[in-house]
């Protein structure tokens, strides 16, 4: 096996590495988006949202459904899909999470796990029966017109370019919001010191609601972006949640910067591992990388 | 008393049990198969039924769970006196219920379930209707390869029974040089596998990876591979179109046994459309053919019993909506069937004017021998 892998690595030229790297960065951005969704909510309210993957699926399916039924321009369907995930976030926050936030400490964490896990199972069951097929989205025309995309002779996946572009833009917006806006600074205040935030008149519950909806919107973006590169079925949602958890834990469950870095790193590692070794061992390598990263990372944002 | 009981039995309907995955990921198959089956039964009953008795379809939702499928199979036979069962799509349900069919001596007509092992010396009561096994499928795809002169072929197969069977069949039956990549069943990113293939592949075989065949087709195009065609798996065409959209018209080949250009098919499709308001596509026809086959076997046997149906089907040919009359060898393996490959177009069939797509036949295999020969 080692000889085969070594031989394979040596025989490839730089262009193949670059092509795989682009795919890896795209997958990493997707992981980062999901991970940020987990980190935002856990960091602020100590709720581990195990339904984050299903929010991504909702975004994708609604976008695809609207595109098929109403024939709207693809960008419009993306917006509708993202908003659908956001609306679901509002509903969940106003209903299930209101129950969870009544408790605190370890009880809230456990309740949050059970509630969101139950929500994920419910959503998967309902959506599988209503949408049992496989779903994908077209790239917007202004992207697709560059197909086949061969800059400098490289075979670059346009879908990967799209995921990187839209994912990076969304992550940049999140950072800009948290650092550059008053509401963002208030959010960070609640993140860092909830008691102190209360003392200056901030209502943490409203901030948590805002952040939960934001995380749902981000998950919707992730689902739609990923749906332009693969054909997805509803059952994939739980796997998305697993990825999100890994990334969030590796990045530090309260560190958005760490989560983004972890996502991109793990995405690149997983993609190269899949290419050179195969998907099964790539999963093992992904988990090993996560464990090593947790062991050696500096304590950030905790 | 016995005579009275006998008269009551002759007046009873003849029950066909449908153990369909009406919920879950295989429900798109079940819905169209059930609709086709019920339409066939309705037509047969309007024509006087079978042996003077009406056919009745009893169905239950298995959710593609083998244990539930087995339970419903037994319930239909033991409580409803079903003389035949149909419905399985996934191979694990097919294998489990093949054993049930053998135990209860009740013929089962598969919708899909292409695993080679569903029919054997120990599983003599299972009959294929909609999907030929891996060996036949690769023989037909090799015929396509030879007809078009392809020399550079790539394949992505899934790491489970069907995928490995396709891999073995490629190695045995395909004469061209085929680069085979193996990917997990649950994979949805195949770009790494696809980048390992030659840039100049002329044909991409995705038949061996049903869960991923749409992603494989789309991602192959996305990274700049330009095969003439991608052969898919046994999906209903509506599902293919829904998953791939207009990309389905670029490269994807749908393979099937239904001859949708034949006058017989068109007549049934028009009648179905008029009766139900829905289009009649290739997988509807698998359900319809199931009804035809069961009815014909009962008539020829002169009795409505599982063993009689099973025995009769070894000796008869049934004219159906397929290109060739349906006959069986080696128990339930179709003998002499033809696989047809169709591309998607934007021209709907006359009998499905509300669709925004249609099919155009591009290749027809030679008659394929029964598997196991």
PDB file of N, CA and C in Angstrom, chain B residues 96-158:
ATOM      1  N   UNK B  96     -33.644 -11.379   0.935  1.00  0.00           N
ATOM      2  CA  UNK B  96     -34.410 -11.873   2.083  1.00  0.00           C
ATOM      3  C   UNK B  96     -35.720 -12.496   1.629  1.00  0.00           C
ATOM      4  N   UNK B  97     -36.431 -11.833   0.760  1.00  0.00           N
ATOM      5  CA  UNK B  97     -37.745 -12.321   0.352  1.00  0.00           C
ATOM      6  C   UNK B  97     -37.647 -13.445  -0.681  1.00  0.00           C
ATOM      7  N   UNK B  98     -36.504 -13.585  -1.314  1.00  0.00           N
ATOM      8  CA  UNK B  98     -36.306 -14.763  -2.168  1.00  0.00           C
ATOM      9  C   UNK B  98     -36.374 -16.035  -1.327  1.00  0.00           C
ATOM     10  N   UNK B  99     -35.793 -15.954  -0.154  1.00  0.00           N
ATOM     11  CA  UNK B  99     -35.864 -17.109   0.750  1.00  0.00           C
ATOM     12  C   UNK B  99     -37.289 -17.348   1.214  1.00  0.00           C
ATOM     13  N   UNK B 100     -38.016 -16.265   1.447  1.00  0.00           N
ATOM     14  CA  UNK B 100     -39.413 -16.397   1.870  1.00  0.00           C
ATOM     15  C   UNK B 100     -40.249 -17.018   0.752  1.00  0.00           C
ATOM     16  N   UNK B 101     -39.984 -16.562  -0.461  1.00  0.00           N
ATOM     17  CA  UNK B 101     -40.710 -17.104  -1.610  1.00  0.00           C
ATOM     18  C   UNK B 101     -40.471 -18.601  -1.732  1.00  0.00           C
ATOM     19  N   UNK B 102     -39.243 -19.004  -1.527  1.00  0.00           N
ATOM     20  CA  UNK B 102     -38.894 -20.431  -1.601  1.00  0.00           C
ATOM     21  C   UNK B 102     -39.610 -21.208  -0.495  1.00  0.00           C
ATOM     22  N   UNK B 103     -39.580 -20.668   0.678  1.00  0.00           N
ATOM     23  CA  UNK B 103     -40.190 -21.351   1.832  1.00  0.00           C
ATOM     24  C   UNK B 103     -41.691 -21.504   1.653  1.00  0.00           C
ATOM     25  N   UNK B 104     -42.335 -20.452   1.168  1.00  0.00           N
ATOM     26  CA  UNK B 104     -43.789 -20.467   1.041  1.00  0.00           C
ATOM     27  C   UNK B 104     -44.250 -20.940  -0.333  1.00  0.00           C
ATOM     28  N   UNK B 105     -43.270 -21.279  -1.191  1.00  0.00           N
ATOM     29  CA  UNK B 105     -43.596 -21.779  -2.532  1.00  0.00           C
ATOM     30  C   UNK B 105     -44.512 -20.794  -3.269  1.00  0.00           C
ATOM     31  N   UNK B 106     -44.186 -19.507  -3.134  1.00  0.00           N
ATOM     32  CA  UNK B 106     -44.986 -18.452  -3.757  1.00  0.00           C
ATOM     33  C   UNK B 106     -44.079 -17.610  -4.647  1.00  0.00           C
ATOM     34  N   UNK B 107     -44.361 -17.522  -5.929  1.00  0.00           N
ATOM     35  CA  UNK B 107     -43.465 -16.782  -6.812  1.00  0.00           C
ATOM     36  C   UNK B 107     -43.427 -15.299  -6.471  1.00  0.00           C
ATOM     37  N   UNK B 108     -42.228 -14.755  -6.564  1.00  0.00           N
ATOM     38  CA  UNK B 108     -42.025 -13.340  -6.314  1.00  0.00           C
ATOM     39  C   UNK B 108     -41.421 -12.704  -7.550  1.00  0.00           C
ATOM     40  N   UNK B 109     -41.976 -11.568  -7.930  1.00  0.00           N
ATOM     41  CA  UNK B 109     -41.543 -10.875  -9.136  1.00  0.00           C
ATOM     42  C   UNK B 109     -40.847  -9.578  -8.723  1.00  0.00           C
ATOM     43  N   UNK B 110     -39.532  -9.552  -8.927  1.00  0.00           N
ATOM     44  CA  UNK B 110     -38.739  -8.403  -8.508  1.00  0.00           C
ATOM     45  C   UNK B 110     -38.989  -7.210  -9.417  1.00  0.00           C
ATOM     46  N   UNK B 111     -38.998  -6.039  -8.818  1.00  0.00           N
ATOM     47  CA  UNK B 111     -38.991  -4.826  -9.627  1.00  0.00           C
ATOM     48  C   UNK B 111     -37.544  -4.557 -10.043  1.00  0.00           C
ATOM     49  N   UNK B 112     -36.655  -4.474  -9.059  1.00  0.00           N
ATOM     50  CA  UNK B 112     -35.226  -4.270  -9.322  1.00  0.00           C
ATOM     51  C   UNK B 112     -34.468  -5.421  -8.648  1.00  0.00           C
ATOM     52  N   UNK B 113     -33.597  -5.129  -7.680  1.00  0.00           N
ATOM     53  CA  UNK B 113     -32.837  -6.171  -6.970  1.00  0.00           C
ATOM     54  C   UNK B 113     -31.975  -6.972  -7.926  1.00  0.00           C
ATOM     55  N   UNK B 114     -30.913  -6.318  -8.417  1.00  0.00           N
ATOM     56  CA  UNK B 114     -30.106  -6.957  -9.443  1.00  0.00           C
ATOM     57  C   UNK B 114     -29.054  -7.919  -8.933  1.00  0.00           C
ATOM     58  N   UNK B 115     -29.000  -8.156  -7.648  1.00  0.00           N
ATOM     59  CA  UNK B 115     -27.974  -9.046  -7.113  1.00  0.00           C
ATOM     60  C   UNK B 115     -28.073 -10.426  -7.754  1.00  0.00           C
ATOM     61  N   UNK B 116     -26.918 -10.990  -8.115  1.00  0.00           N
ATOM     62  CA  UNK B 116     -26.911 -12.308  -8.763  1.00  0.00           C
ATOM     63  C   UNK B 116     -27.494 -13.378  -7.861  1.00  0.00           C
ATOM     64  N   UNK B 117     -27.337 -13.206  -6.547  1.00  0.00           N
ATOM     65  CA  UNK B 117     -27.694 -14.277  -5.626  1.00  0.00           C
ATOM     66  C   UNK B 117     -29.174 -14.416  -5.317  1.00  0.00           C
ATOM     67  N   UNK B 118     -30.022 -13.527  -5.858  1.00  0.00           N
ATOM     68  CA  UNK B 118     -31.448 -13.646  -5.521  1.00  0.00           C
ATOM     69  C   UNK B 118     -32.084 -14.856  -6.191  1.00  0.00           C
ATOM     70  N   UNK B 119     -31.441 -15.373  -7.222  1.00  0.00           N
ATOM     71  CA  UNK B 119     -31.957 -16.562  -7.909  1.00  0.00           C
ATOM     72  C   UNK B 119     -30.856 -17.613  -7.909  1.00  0.00           C
ATOM     73  N   UNK B 120     -31.225 -18.802  -7.442  1.00  0.00           N
ATOM     74  CA  UNK B 120     -30.237 -19.883  -7.373  1.00  0.00           C
ATOM     75  C   UNK B 120     -30.996 -21.192  -7.230  1.00  0.00           C
ATOM     76  N   UNK B 121     -30.246 -22.270  -7.070  1.00  0.00           N
ATOM     77  CA  UNK B 121     -30.897 -23.568  -6.853  1.00  0.00           C
ATOM     78  C   UNK B 121     -31.741 -23.557  -5.580  1.00  0.00           C
ATOM     79  N   UNK B 122     -31.374 -22.696  -4.632  1.00  0.00           N
ATOM     80  CA  UNK B 122     -32.133 -22.617  -3.377  1.00  0.00           C
ATOM     81  C   UNK B 122     -33.199 -21.519  -3.413  1.00  0.00           C
ATOM     82  N   UNK B 123     -33.254 -20.812  -4.509  1.00  0.00           N
ATOM     83  CA  UNK B 123     -34.217 -19.689  -4.620  1.00  0.00           C
ATOM     84  C   UNK B 123     -34.852 -19.765  -5.997  1.00  0.00           C
ATOM     85  N   UNK B 124     -35.762 -20.702  -6.129  1.00  0.00           N
ATOM     86  CA  UNK B 124     -36.325 -21.008  -7.439  1.00  0.00           C
ATOM     87  C   UNK B 124     -37.623 -20.283  -7.718  1.00  0.00           C
ATOM     88  N   UNK B 125     -38.124 -19.539  -6.722  1.00  0.00           N
ATOM     89  CA  UNK B 125     -39.432 -18.917  -6.876  1.00  0.00           C
ATOM     90  C   UNK B 125     -39.322 -17.410  -7.100  1.00  0.00           C
ATOM     91  N   UNK B 126     -38.160 -16.946  -7.482  1.00  0.00           N
ATOM     92  CA  UNK B 126     -37.965 -15.514  -7.711  1.00  0.00           C
ATOM     93  C   UNK B 126     -37.767 -15.254  -9.193  1.00  0.00           C
ATOM     94  N   UNK B 127     -38.466 -14.247  -9.702  1.00  0.00           N
ATOM     95  CA  UNK B 127     -38.423 -13.928 -11.122  1.00  0.00           C
ATOM     96  C   UNK B 127     -38.037 -12.467 -11.309  1.00  0.00           C
ATOM     97  N   UNK B 128     -37.109 -12.237 -12.213  1.00  0.00           N
ATOM     98  CA  UNK B 128     -36.722 -10.855 -12.524  1.00  0.00           C
ATOM     99  C   UNK B 128     -37.703 -10.287 -13.552  1.00  0.00           C
ATOM    100  N   UNK B 129     -38.070  -9.029 -13.319  1.00  0.00           N
ATOM    101  CA  UNK B 129     -38.937  -8.350 -14.277  1.00  0.00           C
ATOM    102  C   UNK B 129     -38.233  -7.102 -14.820  1.00  0.00           C
ATOM    103  N   UNK B 130     -37.717  -6.252 -13.952  1.00  0.00           N
ATOM    104  CA  UNK B 130     -37.288  -4.927 -14.381  1.00  0.00           C
ATOM    105  C   UNK B 130     -35.797  -4.718 -14.532  1.00  0.00           C
ATOM    106  N   UNK B 131     -35.015  -5.598 -13.952  1.00  0.00           N
ATOM    107  CA  UNK B 131     -33.574  -5.351 -13.968  1.00  0.00           C
ATOM    108  C   UNK B 131     -32.845  -6.665 -14.196  1.00  0.00           C
ATOM    109  N   UNK B 132     -32.028  -6.691 -15.236  1.00  0.00           N
ATOM    110  CA  UNK B 132     -31.209  -7.867 -15.481  1.00  0.00           C
ATOM    111  C   UNK B 132     -30.007  -7.842 -14.538  1.00  0.00           C
ATOM    112  N   UNK B 133     -29.440  -9.005 -14.250  1.00  0.00           N
ATOM    113  CA  UNK B 133     -28.300  -9.020 -13.321  1.00  0.00           C
ATOM    114  C   UNK B 133     -27.068  -8.358 -13.930  1.00  0.00           C
ATOM    115  N   UNK B 134     -26.062  -8.189 -13.111  1.00  0.00           N
ATOM    116  CA  UNK B 134     -24.869  -7.443 -13.505  1.00  0.00           C
ATOM    117  C   UNK B 134     -24.214  -8.018 -14.761  1.00  0.00           C
ATOM    118  N   UNK B 135     -24.156  -9.330 -14.840  1.00  0.00           N
ATOM    119  CA  UNK B 135     -23.464  -9.951 -15.980  1.00  0.00           C
ATOM    120  C   UNK B 135     -24.139  -9.577 -17.297  1.00  0.00           C
ATOM    121  N   UNK B 136     -25.467  -9.703 -17.344  1.00  0.00           N
ATOM    122  CA  UNK B 136     -26.193  -9.334 -18.564  1.00  0.00           C
ATOM    123  C   UNK B 136     -26.009  -7.863 -18.899  1.00  0.00           C
ATOM    124  N   UNK B 137     -26.051  -7.038 -17.862  1.00  0.00           N
ATOM    125  CA  UNK B 137     -25.945  -5.601 -18.089  1.00  0.00           C
ATOM    126  C   UNK B 137     -24.591  -5.252 -18.692  1.00  0.00           C
ATOM    127  N   UNK B 138     -23.546  -5.882 -18.231  1.00  0.00           N
ATOM    128  CA  UNK B 138     -22.224  -5.569 -18.783  1.00  0.00           C
ATOM    129  C   UNK B 138     -22.022  -6.197 -20.162  1.00  0.00           C
ATOM    130  N   UNK B 139     -22.675  -7.326 -20.419  1.00  0.00           N
ATOM    131  CA  UNK B 139     -22.620  -7.878 -21.777  1.00  0.00           C
ATOM    132  C   UNK B 139     -23.243  -6.873 -22.745  1.00  0.00           C
ATOM    133  N   UNK B 140     -24.376  -6.303 -22.340  1.00  0.00           N
ATOM    134  CA  UNK B 140     -25.042  -5.357 -23.237  1.00  0.00           C
ATOM    135  C   UNK B 140     -24.226  -4.071 -23.372  1.00  0.00           C
ATOM    136  N   UNK B 141     -23.601  -3.633 -22.282  1.00  0.00           N
ATOM    137  CA  UNK B 141     -22.801  -2.416 -22.387  1.00  0.00           C
ATOM    138  C   UNK B 141     -21.543  -2.656 -23.198  1.00  0.00           C
ATOM    139  N   UNK B 142     -21.041  -3.864 -23.169  1.00  0.00           N
ATOM    140  CA  UNK B 142     -19.913  -4.189 -24.039  1.00  0.00           C
ATOM    141  C   UNK B 142     -20.332  -4.141 -25.506  1.00  0.00           C
ATOM    142  N   UNK B 143     -21.558  -4.554 -25.773  1.00  0.00           N
ATOM    143  CA  UNK B 143     -22.068  -4.463 -27.144  1.00  0.00           C
ATOM    144  C   UNK B 143     -22.142  -2.998 -27.581  1.00  0.00           C
ATOM    145  N   UNK B 144     -22.561  -2.143 -26.666  1.00  0.00           N
ATOM    146  CA  UNK B 144     -22.601  -0.701 -26.944  1.00  0.00           C
ATOM    147  C   UNK B 144     -21.190  -0.189 -27.229  1.00  0.00           C
ATOM    148  N   UNK B 145     -20.242  -0.617 -26.419  1.00  0.00           N
ATOM    149  CA  UNK B 145     -18.855  -0.185 -26.578  1.00  0.00           C
ATOM    150  C   UNK B 145     -18.314  -0.618 -27.937  1.00  0.00           C
ATOM    151  N   UNK B 146     -18.587  -1.849 -28.290  1.00  0.00           N
ATOM    152  CA  UNK B 146     -18.068  -2.371 -29.575  1.00  0.00           C
ATOM    153  C   UNK B 146     -18.761  -1.690 -30.750  1.00  0.00           C
ATOM    154  N   UNK B 147     -20.060  -1.459 -30.600  1.00  0.00           N
ATOM    155  CA  UNK B 147     -20.806  -0.822 -31.691  1.00  0.00           C
ATOM    156  C   UNK B 147     -20.294   0.595 -31.962  1.00  0.00           C
ATOM    157  N   UNK B 148     -19.923   1.292 -30.906  1.00  0.00           N
ATOM    158  CA  UNK B 148     -19.480   2.676 -31.063  1.00  0.00           C
ATOM    159  C   UNK B 148     -17.967   2.794 -31.182  1.00  0.00           C
ATOM    160  N   UNK B 149     -17.276   1.672 -31.019  1.00  0.00           N
ATOM    161  CA  UNK B 149     -15.821   1.687 -31.191  1.00  0.00           C
ATOM    162  C   UNK B 149     -15.073   2.363 -30.059  1.00  0.00           C
ATOM    163  N   UNK B 150     -15.606   2.342 -28.866  1.00  0.00           N
ATOM    164  CA  UNK B 150     -14.906   2.960 -27.741  1.00  0.00           C
ATOM    165  C   UNK B 150     -13.709   2.102 -27.348  1.00  0.00           C
ATOM    166  N   UNK B 151     -12.602   2.767 -27.102  1.00  0.00           N
ATOM    167  CA  UNK B 151     -11.412   2.051 -26.653  1.00  0.00           C
ATOM    168  C   UNK B 151     -10.997   2.475 -25.256  1.00  0.00           C
ATOM    169  N   UNK B 152     -11.441   3.635 -24.845  1.00  0.00           N
ATOM    170  CA  UNK B 152     -11.016   4.198 -23.571  1.00  0.00           C
ATOM    171  C   UNK B 152     -12.252   4.402 -22.696  1.00  0.00           C
ATOM    172  N   UNK B 153     -12.420   3.511 -21.740  1.00  0.00           N
ATOM    173  CA  UNK B 153     -13.639   3.501 -20.934  1.00  0.00           C
ATOM    174  C   UNK B 153     -13.274   3.606 -19.452  1.00  0.00           C
ATOM    175  N   UNK B 154     -14.039   4.384 -18.731  1.00  0.00           N
ATOM    176  CA  UNK B 154     -13.843   4.480 -17.288  1.00  0.00           C
ATOM    177  C   UNK B 154     -15.075   3.976 -16.568  1.00  0.00           C
ATOM    178  N   UNK B 155     -14.900   3.541 -15.338  1.00  0.00           N
ATOM    179  CA  UNK B 155     -16.037   3.071 -14.550  1.00  0.00           C
ATOM    180  C   UNK B 155     -15.834   3.433 -13.090  1.00  0.00           C
ATOM    181  N   UNK B 156     -16.920   3.791 -12.440  1.00  0.00           N
ATOM    182  CA  UNK B 156     -16.900   3.986 -10.988  1.00  0.00           C
ATOM    183  C   UNK B 156     -17.932   3.034 -10.405  1.00  0.00           C
ATOM    184  N   UNK B 157     -17.492   2.166  -9.499  1.00  0.00           N
ATOM    185  CA  UNK B 157     -18.396   1.203  -8.897  1.00  0.00           C
ATOM    186  C   UNK B 157     -18.433   1.422  -7.393  1.00  0.00           C
ATOM    187  N   UNK B 158     -19.542   1.000  -6.795  1.00  0.00           N
ATOM    188  CA  UNK B 158     -19.704   1.154  -5.352  1.00  0.00           C
ATOM    189  C   UNK B 158     -19.198  -0.090  -4.637  1.00  0.00           C
TER     190      UNK B 158
END
